[in-house]
Amino acid sequence: MTAPEAGRGIGNGERAAEITTTFVGLPRDTFRILHVSTGNVCRSPITERLTRHFVLQRLGVLGGGLVVESAGTWGHEGAPMEAHAETVLAEYGADASGFTGRELLDEHVIRADLVLTATRDHRAQVISMGHSAGLRTFTLKEFTRLVNAIDPATLPPLEDGLVMRARALVRAAAALRGWLLAPTAEADEVHDPYGAPLTFFRAVGDEIHQALDPVVTALTGVPART
C-alpha cells in the first residue's frame, strides 16, 4: 500500500461496544485483538471484520470477552472502508457496516493482548512504540504458522473462558518464535491492495481468510463448518 488503511475493533460504531462475556460464572474480562495495516481502509478492516465473522460462525455469538479492533500506521482517521474491501466482506457474508478508519496510537497498543499486522514493517513499527509489545505482536501469517504448530490439547478448554484460552495461545506462539522461521522473506506478508482492482482485493481477502481460519479455530476450539 502507498497510503493508509485501518479500521477499529469490534467495529467502530459497534467496535466501541465491547462484547459481554457469555460464559456464566466467569469474571468479566476482555482479550483485545488489534489488526494493523497502513491506512486502515483495506487490509486491517477486512481482517478485523472477518475475524469477528468467523468467531460468530463458530460460537454463534461474539462473546467471551473478545474485542476485535484495527488501526493504521498511517491511518485515514474517520475514513470509510474502501468500497472493494466492503465488497469482499459482503461476499464472505461479513458485516462491513459502521466502520471508520483510525490512526494507530499508543493507547491501542497498550490495550491490545494480541497485535496482528499485515507486514513485517508494520510489526516493526508497533514494536518500536514500546509498551512491551514484542511478545504479543506478530504478522498475521507469522502467527498462523506458529499456531499451526501448537497442540490444541495443551490449551485451556473453552469452558474455562475464551480469554484464558486466547492468552495461553499467545504465550505458546511467542515461545515458538525463533524456532519456526518463515521459509522466505515474503511468506509473512499480506500485500496492499490499495488502488487495485476488485480481483486483487478478492485475492487478498482469500489470503487473509486462509490465514485467519486456523487462528480462529485455535482461539475458539471449534473448526470451521464444511
Short mmCIF file of C-alpha atoms in Angstrom, two decimals:
data_model
loop_
_atom_site.label_atom_id
_atom_site.label_comp_id
_atom_site.label_asym_id
_atom_site.label_seq_id
_atom_site.Cartn_x
_atom_site.Cartn_y
_atom_site.Cartn_z
CA MET A 1 0.00 0.00 0.00
CA THR A 2 1.16 3.50 -0.57
CA ALA A 3 -1.06 5.26 1.84
CA PRO A 4 -3.03 4.16 4.87
CA GLU A 5 -5.57 1.55 5.68
CA ALA A 6 -7.06 0.76 9.00
CA GLY A 7 -10.20 0.09 10.93
CA ARG A 8 -11.11 -0.25 14.52
CA GLY A 9 -12.03 -3.05 16.74
CA ILE A 10 -15.22 -4.64 17.43
CA GLY A 11 -16.34 -2.27 14.82
CA ASN A 12 -16.25 1.46 15.16
CA GLY A 13 -19.85 2.02 15.84
CA GLU A 14 -20.19 -1.46 17.12
CA ARG A 15 -16.46 -1.67 17.57
CA ALA A 16 -16.56 0.52 20.54
CA ALA A 17 -19.02 -1.87 22.06
CA GLU A 18 -17.10 -4.46 23.98
CA ILE A 19 -18.59 -7.89 23.84
CA THR A 20 -20.10 -9.12 27.01
CA THR A 21 -18.93 -12.45 28.27
CA THR A 22 -21.29 -15.33 27.59
CA PHE A 23 -19.64 -17.75 29.99
CA VAL A 24 -21.72 -17.81 33.15
CA GLY A 25 -19.83 -17.65 36.42
CA LEU A 26 -16.61 -16.31 34.89
CA PRO A 27 -15.33 -12.81 35.66
CA ARG A 28 -15.96 -10.12 33.09
CA ASP A 29 -12.69 -9.74 31.26
CA THR A 30 -11.50 -8.93 27.77
CA PHE A 31 -8.99 -10.10 25.23
CA ARG A 32 -8.25 -7.46 22.59
CA ILE A 33 -7.02 -8.36 19.13
CA LEU A 34 -5.66 -5.39 17.20
CA HIS A 35 -5.21 -5.73 13.43
CA VAL A 36 -2.76 -3.24 11.92
CA SER A 37 -2.10 -2.22 8.33
CA THR A 38 -1.13 1.10 6.74
CA GLY A 39 -4.21 3.19 6.04
CA ASN A 40 -6.84 1.17 7.92
CA VAL A 41 -9.18 1.19 4.96
CA CYS A 42 -8.28 -2.09 3.18
CA ARG A 43 -6.37 -4.97 4.80
CA SER A 44 -6.96 -4.35 8.50
CA PRO A 45 -10.70 -3.66 8.12
CA ILE A 46 -11.06 -6.89 6.13
CA THR A 47 -9.09 -8.80 8.76
CA GLU A 48 -10.99 -7.23 11.65
CA ARG A 49 -14.43 -7.93 10.26
CA LEU A 50 -13.56 -11.43 9.03
CA THR A 51 -12.22 -12.31 12.48
CA ARG A 52 -15.48 -11.24 14.06
CA HIS A 53 -17.48 -13.07 11.39
CA PHE A 54 -15.57 -16.34 11.79
CA VAL A 55 -15.86 -16.26 15.59
CA LEU A 56 -19.59 -15.67 15.23
CA GLN A 57 -19.88 -18.61 12.83
CA ARG A 58 -18.15 -20.95 15.26
CA LEU A 59 -19.65 -19.85 18.56
CA GLY A 60 -22.99 -18.47 17.43
CA VAL A 61 -22.22 -15.27 19.36
CA LEU A 62 -19.44 -12.74 19.61
CA GLY A 63 -18.62 -13.25 23.22
CA GLY A 64 -16.31 -14.50 25.89
CA GLY A 65 -14.80 -11.03 26.33
CA LEU A 66 -13.29 -10.91 22.84
CA VAL A 67 -12.76 -7.46 21.34
CA VAL A 68 -11.51 -7.16 17.75
CA GLU A 69 -10.15 -3.82 16.57
CA SER A 70 -7.96 -2.33 13.86
CA ALA A 71 -5.87 0.75 13.12
CA GLY A 72 -3.34 2.02 10.60
CA THR A 73 0.23 3.18 10.95
CA TRP A 74 -0.74 5.98 8.55
CA GLY A 75 -4.40 5.60 9.33
CA HIS A 76 -7.04 7.59 7.48
CA GLU A 77 -8.74 8.86 10.62
CA GLY A 78 -12.51 8.82 10.18
CA ALA A 79 -12.35 7.49 6.61
CA PRO A 80 -14.75 4.82 5.35
CA MET A 81 -13.56 1.41 4.32
CA GLU A 82 -12.55 1.09 0.66
CA ALA A 83 -15.51 0.04 -1.50
CA HIS A 84 -13.72 -3.07 -2.81
CA ALA A 85 -12.96 -4.12 0.77
CA GLU A 86 -16.67 -3.85 1.58
CA THR A 87 -17.47 -5.97 -1.46
CA VAL A 88 -15.02 -8.67 -0.38
CA LEU A 89 -16.52 -8.75 3.11
CA ALA A 90 -20.05 -8.97 1.69
CA GLU A 91 -19.00 -11.96 -0.42
CA TYR A 92 -17.94 -13.72 2.79
CA GLY A 93 -21.20 -12.75 4.47
CA ALA A 94 -19.36 -10.49 6.92
CA ASP A 95 -20.69 -7.17 8.21
CA ALA A 96 -18.84 -4.11 6.91
CA SER A 97 -21.24 -1.53 8.34
CA GLY A 98 -20.35 1.22 10.78
CA PHE A 99 -16.63 1.20 10.02
CA THR A 100 -14.42 4.27 10.19
CA GLY A 101 -10.62 4.27 9.95
CA ARG A 102 -8.31 5.38 12.69
CA GLU A 103 -4.63 6.08 13.17
CA LEU A 104 -2.61 3.75 15.38
CA LEU A 105 -1.99 5.31 18.78
CA ASP A 106 -0.03 4.27 21.85
CA GLU A 107 -3.25 3.54 23.72
CA HIS A 108 -4.29 0.97 21.09
CA VAL A 109 -1.04 -0.95 21.53
CA ILE A 110 -1.16 -0.67 25.32
CA ARG A 111 -4.66 -2.17 25.49
CA ALA A 112 -4.05 -4.94 22.93
CA ASP A 113 -3.43 -8.51 24.09
CA LEU A 114 -2.53 -9.59 20.55
CA VAL A 115 -1.42 -7.39 17.66
CA LEU A 116 -1.57 -8.94 14.18
CA THR A 117 -0.04 -6.89 11.38
CA ALA A 118 -0.25 -7.12 7.60
CA THR A 119 3.54 -6.93 7.08
CA ARG A 120 6.85 -7.20 8.91
CA ASP A 121 7.23 -3.45 8.51
CA HIS A 122 4.01 -2.85 10.43
CA ARG A 123 5.16 -5.32 13.09
CA ALA A 124 8.42 -3.40 13.50
CA GLN A 125 6.54 -0.11 13.80
CA VAL A 126 4.25 -1.48 16.52
CA ILE A 127 7.17 -2.93 18.47
CA SER A 128 9.11 0.35 18.14
CA MET A 129 6.28 2.08 20.00
CA GLY A 130 7.35 0.19 23.12
CA HIS A 131 4.79 -0.85 25.73
CA SER A 132 6.35 -4.34 25.90
CA ALA A 133 4.62 -5.13 22.61
CA GLY A 134 7.26 -7.53 21.28
CA LEU A 135 5.89 -10.76 22.75
CA ARG A 136 2.33 -10.06 21.61
CA THR A 137 2.94 -8.63 18.14
CA PHE A 138 3.14 -10.85 15.05
CA THR A 139 2.37 -10.58 11.40
CA LEU A 140 -0.89 -12.38 10.68
CA LYS A 141 0.81 -15.07 8.62
CA GLU A 142 3.59 -15.49 11.17
CA PHE A 143 1.01 -16.06 13.90
CA THR A 144 -0.81 -18.59 11.72
CA ARG A 145 2.41 -20.53 11.17
CA LEU A 146 3.09 -20.65 14.91
CA VAL A 147 -0.50 -21.53 15.80
CA ASN A 148 -0.41 -24.46 13.38
CA ALA A 149 2.47 -25.91 15.40
CA ILE A 150 0.62 -25.72 18.74
CA ASP A 151 -1.18 -28.81 20.04
CA PRO A 152 -4.76 -27.65 20.80
CA ALA A 153 -4.88 -30.13 23.68
CA THR A 154 -2.29 -28.02 25.51
CA LEU A 155 -4.64 -25.01 25.58
CA PRO A 156 -7.29 -24.42 28.26
CA PRO A 157 -10.74 -25.69 27.21
CA LEU A 158 -13.29 -23.14 26.07
CA GLU A 159 -15.29 -23.89 29.21
CA ASP A 160 -12.53 -22.12 31.16
CA GLY A 161 -13.24 -18.99 29.15
CA LEU A 162 -12.25 -17.59 25.78
CA VAL A 163 -9.97 -15.00 27.39
CA MET A 164 -7.92 -17.61 29.25
CA ARG A 165 -7.62 -19.76 26.14
CA ALA A 166 -6.59 -16.78 23.97
CA ARG A 167 -3.90 -15.65 26.41
CA ALA A 168 -2.47 -19.16 26.57
CA LEU A 169 -2.42 -19.28 22.76
CA VAL A 170 -0.38 -16.06 22.53
CA ARG A 171 2.09 -17.28 25.15
CA ALA A 172 2.55 -20.57 23.29
CA ALA A 173 3.05 -18.78 19.96
CA ALA A 174 5.60 -16.38 21.46
CA ALA A 175 7.54 -19.34 22.89
CA LEU A 176 7.80 -20.90 19.43
CA ARG A 177 9.02 -17.77 17.68
CA GLY A 178 12.65 -18.18 16.67
CA TRP A 179 12.16 -21.91 16.24
CA LEU A 180 9.73 -21.79 13.33
CA LEU A 181 11.09 -19.31 10.82
CA ALA A 182 9.38 -18.20 7.61
CA PRO A 183 10.55 -20.12 4.53
CA THR A 184 11.02 -16.83 2.64
CA ALA A 185 11.07 -13.15 3.49
CA GLU A 186 7.76 -12.67 1.68
CA ALA A 187 5.96 -15.55 3.37
CA ASP A 188 4.72 -13.40 6.27
CA GLU A 189 3.43 -10.50 4.14
CA VAL A 190 -0.09 -9.57 3.07
CA HIS A 191 0.37 -7.12 0.21
CA ASP A 192 -1.51 -3.86 -0.04
CA PRO A 193 -4.46 -3.83 -2.45
CA TYR A 194 -4.99 -0.05 -2.13
CA GLY A 195 -5.96 1.34 -5.54
CA ALA A 196 -6.01 -2.14 -7.12
CA PRO A 197 -8.95 -3.72 -8.98
CA LEU A 198 -11.55 -5.88 -7.24
CA THR A 199 -9.87 -9.08 -8.41
CA PHE A 200 -6.75 -8.21 -6.39
CA PHE A 201 -8.87 -7.35 -3.34
CA ARG A 202 -10.52 -10.76 -3.66
CA ALA A 203 -7.12 -12.43 -3.77
CA VAL A 204 -6.05 -10.55 -0.63
CA GLY A 205 -9.34 -11.45 1.03
CA ASP A 206 -8.73 -15.12 0.28
CA GLU A 207 -5.19 -14.83 1.64
CA ILE A 208 -6.50 -13.30 4.86
CA HIS A 209 -9.23 -15.92 5.11
CA GLN A 210 -6.72 -18.77 4.77
CA ALA A 211 -4.52 -17.22 7.46
CA LEU A 212 -7.37 -16.46 9.86
CA ASP A 213 -9.10 -19.84 9.70
CA PRO A 214 -6.61 -21.79 11.86
CA VAL A 215 -6.21 -18.84 14.22
CA VAL A 216 -9.94 -18.60 14.94
CA THR A 217 -10.14 -22.38 15.24
CA ALA A 218 -7.37 -22.31 17.85
CA LEU A 219 -9.00 -19.41 19.69
CA THR A 220 -12.43 -20.99 19.88
CA GLY A 221 -11.58 -24.68 19.78
CA VAL A 222 -14.20 -25.05 17.05
CA PRO A 223 -13.22 -25.86 13.44
CA ALA A 224 -14.83 -24.09 10.51
CA ARG A 225 -18.01 -25.61 9.19
CA THR A 226 -17.57 -27.50 5.98
#
